[in-house]
Amino acid sequence: MRGFHGAGVLEIIDNSDGDTFRAIYTVRFEESIYVLHCFQKKSKRGISTPRQEIDLIRSRLALAEQAHTEWKKAQK
């Protein structure tokens, strides 16, 4: 997925009965995979991800980073 500058954010795209579904996840952390967002792409114009979805993914990535940092501290 573009726009995350090497954050290890990837997407799975699936088409079913004319609809497109996306799952966004990060593999940035060695011990975990965090699913950041899953949604149905509704726009029929272009393949780009809508801005509100990108903003939500960014905020969830920040939350995942925070949760992972807290988890690592608890493991010590």
PDB file of C-alpha atoms in Angstrom:
ATOM      1  CA  MET A   1       0.000   0.000   0.000  1.00  0.00           C
ATOM      2  CA  ARG A   2       1.360   3.423  -0.898  1.00  0.00           C
ATOM      3  CA  GLY A   3       1.792   6.388   1.399  1.00  0.00           C
ATOM      4  CA  PHE A   4       3.155   4.672   4.494  1.00  0.00           C
ATOM      5  CA  HIS A   5       6.866   5.077   3.719  1.00  0.00           C
ATOM      6  CA  GLY A   6       8.182   1.662   4.588  1.00  0.00           C
ATOM      7  CA  ALA A   7       5.880   1.086   7.547  1.00  0.00           C
ATOM      8  CA  GLY A   8       5.302  -2.490   6.412  1.00  0.00           C
ATOM      9  CA  VAL A   9       1.658  -1.768   5.609  1.00  0.00           C
ATOM     10  CA  LEU A  10       0.225  -4.218   3.098  1.00  0.00           C
ATOM     11  CA  GLU A  11      -3.177  -4.925   1.638  1.00  0.00           C
ATOM     12  CA  ILE A  12      -5.114  -7.905   0.406  1.00  0.00           C
ATOM     13  CA  ILE A  13      -7.663  -7.165  -2.304  1.00  0.00           C
ATOM     14  CA  ASP A  14     -10.459  -9.561  -3.191  1.00  0.00           C
ATOM     15  CA  ASN A  15     -13.224  -9.221  -5.759  1.00  0.00           C
ATOM     16  CA  SER A  16     -16.520 -11.007  -5.247  1.00  0.00           C
ATOM     17  CA  ASP A  17     -19.698 -10.640  -7.299  1.00  0.00           C
ATOM     18  CA  GLY A  18     -18.549  -7.306  -8.704  1.00  0.00           C
ATOM     19  CA  ASP A  19     -17.604  -5.858  -5.297  1.00  0.00           C
ATOM     20  CA  THR A  20     -14.081  -5.163  -4.066  1.00  0.00           C
ATOM     21  CA  PHE A  21     -12.990  -5.843  -0.490  1.00  0.00           C
ATOM     22  CA  ARG A  22      -9.722  -4.806   1.122  1.00  0.00           C
ATOM     23  CA  ALA A  23      -7.897  -5.880   4.266  1.00  0.00           C
ATOM     24  CA  ILE A  24      -5.027  -3.687   5.445  1.00  0.00           C
ATOM     25  CA  TYR A  25      -2.438  -5.046   7.853  1.00  0.00           C
ATOM     26  CA  THR A  26       1.076  -4.332   9.094  1.00  0.00           C
ATOM     27  CA  VAL A  27       4.020  -6.673   9.443  1.00  0.00           C
ATOM     28  CA  ARG A  28       6.200  -3.942  10.895  1.00  0.00           C
ATOM     29  CA  PHE A  29       6.625  -5.748  14.191  1.00  0.00           C
ATOM     30  CA  GLU A  30       8.706  -8.908  14.356  1.00  0.00           C
ATOM     31  CA  GLU A  31       6.424 -10.758  16.788  1.00  0.00           C
ATOM     32  CA  SER A  32       2.999  -9.716  15.531  1.00  0.00           C
ATOM     33  CA  ILE A  33       0.761  -8.939  12.605  1.00  0.00           C
ATOM     34  CA  TYR A  34      -1.833  -6.236  13.255  1.00  0.00           C
ATOM     35  CA  VAL A  35      -4.929  -6.008  11.070  1.00  0.00           C
ATOM     36  CA  LEU A  36      -5.569  -2.287  10.751  1.00  0.00           C
ATOM     37  CA  HIS A  37      -8.762  -2.133   8.699  1.00  0.00           C
ATOM     38  CA  CYS A  38     -11.080  -4.188   6.482  1.00  0.00           C
ATOM     39  CA  PHE A  39     -13.619  -2.556   4.204  1.00  0.00           C
ATOM     40  CA  GLN A  40     -15.592  -2.755   0.998  1.00  0.00           C
ATOM     41  CA  LYS A  41     -14.405  -0.323  -1.640  1.00  0.00           C
ATOM     42  CA  LYS A  42     -17.490   1.350  -2.987  1.00  0.00           C
ATOM     43  CA  SER A  43     -16.122   3.870  -5.481  1.00  0.00           C
ATOM     44  CA  LYS A  44     -16.320   2.750  -9.072  1.00  0.00           C
ATOM     45  CA  ARG A  45     -13.977   5.552 -10.188  1.00  0.00           C
ATOM     46  CA  GLY A  46     -10.339   4.559  -9.944  1.00  0.00           C
ATOM     47  CA  ILE A  47      -8.472   2.180  -7.691  1.00  0.00           C
ATOM     48  CA  SER A  48      -7.214   4.614  -5.066  1.00  0.00           C
ATOM     49  CA  THR A  49      -8.231   4.189  -1.447  1.00  0.00           C
ATOM     50  CA  PRO A  50     -10.528   6.992  -0.176  1.00  0.00           C
ATOM     51  CA  ARG A  51      -8.884   9.609   2.078  1.00  0.00           C
ATOM     52  CA  GLN A  52     -11.079   8.788   5.098  1.00  0.00           C
ATOM     53  CA  GLU A  53      -9.983   5.143   4.901  1.00  0.00           C
ATOM     54  CA  ILE A  54      -6.291   6.185   4.705  1.00  0.00           C
ATOM     55  CA  ASP A  55      -6.721   8.465   7.738  1.00  0.00           C
ATOM     56  CA  LEU A  56      -8.335   5.636   9.709  1.00  0.00           C
ATOM     57  CA  ILE A  57      -5.517   3.260   8.748  1.00  0.00           C
ATOM     58  CA  ARG A  58      -2.911   5.832   9.846  1.00  0.00           C
ATOM     59  CA  SER A  59      -4.564   6.299  13.236  1.00  0.00           C
ATOM     60  CA  ARG A  60      -4.842   2.536  13.749  1.00  0.00           C
ATOM     61  CA  LEU A  61      -1.192   2.088  12.789  1.00  0.00           C
ATOM     62  CA  ALA A  62      -0.262   4.592  15.509  1.00  0.00           C
ATOM     63  CA  LEU A  63      -2.420   2.663  17.987  1.00  0.00           C
ATOM     64  CA  ALA A  64      -0.781  -0.606  16.920  1.00  0.00           C
ATOM     65  CA  GLU A  65       2.662   0.919  17.477  1.00  0.00           C
ATOM     66  CA  GLN A  66       1.621   2.048  20.947  1.00  0.00           C
ATOM     67  CA  ALA A  67       0.067  -1.322  21.818  1.00  0.00           C
ATOM     68  CA  HIS A  68       3.127  -3.177  20.585  1.00  0.00           C
ATOM     69  CA  THR A  69       5.472  -0.968  22.611  1.00  0.00           C
ATOM     70  CA  GLU A  70       3.394  -1.598  25.740  1.00  0.00           C
ATOM     71  CA  TRP A  71       3.330  -5.333  25.028  1.00  0.00           C
ATOM     72  CA  LYS A  72       7.133  -5.408  24.622  1.00  0.00           C
ATOM     73  CA  LYS A  73       7.580  -3.597  27.961  1.00  0.00           C
ATOM     74  CA  ALA A  74       5.285  -6.114  29.683  1.00  0.00           C
ATOM     75  CA  GLN A  75       7.370  -8.989  28.288  1.00  0.00           C
ATOM     76  CA  LYS A  76      10.524  -7.768  30.059  1.00  0.00           C
TER      77      LYS A  76
END
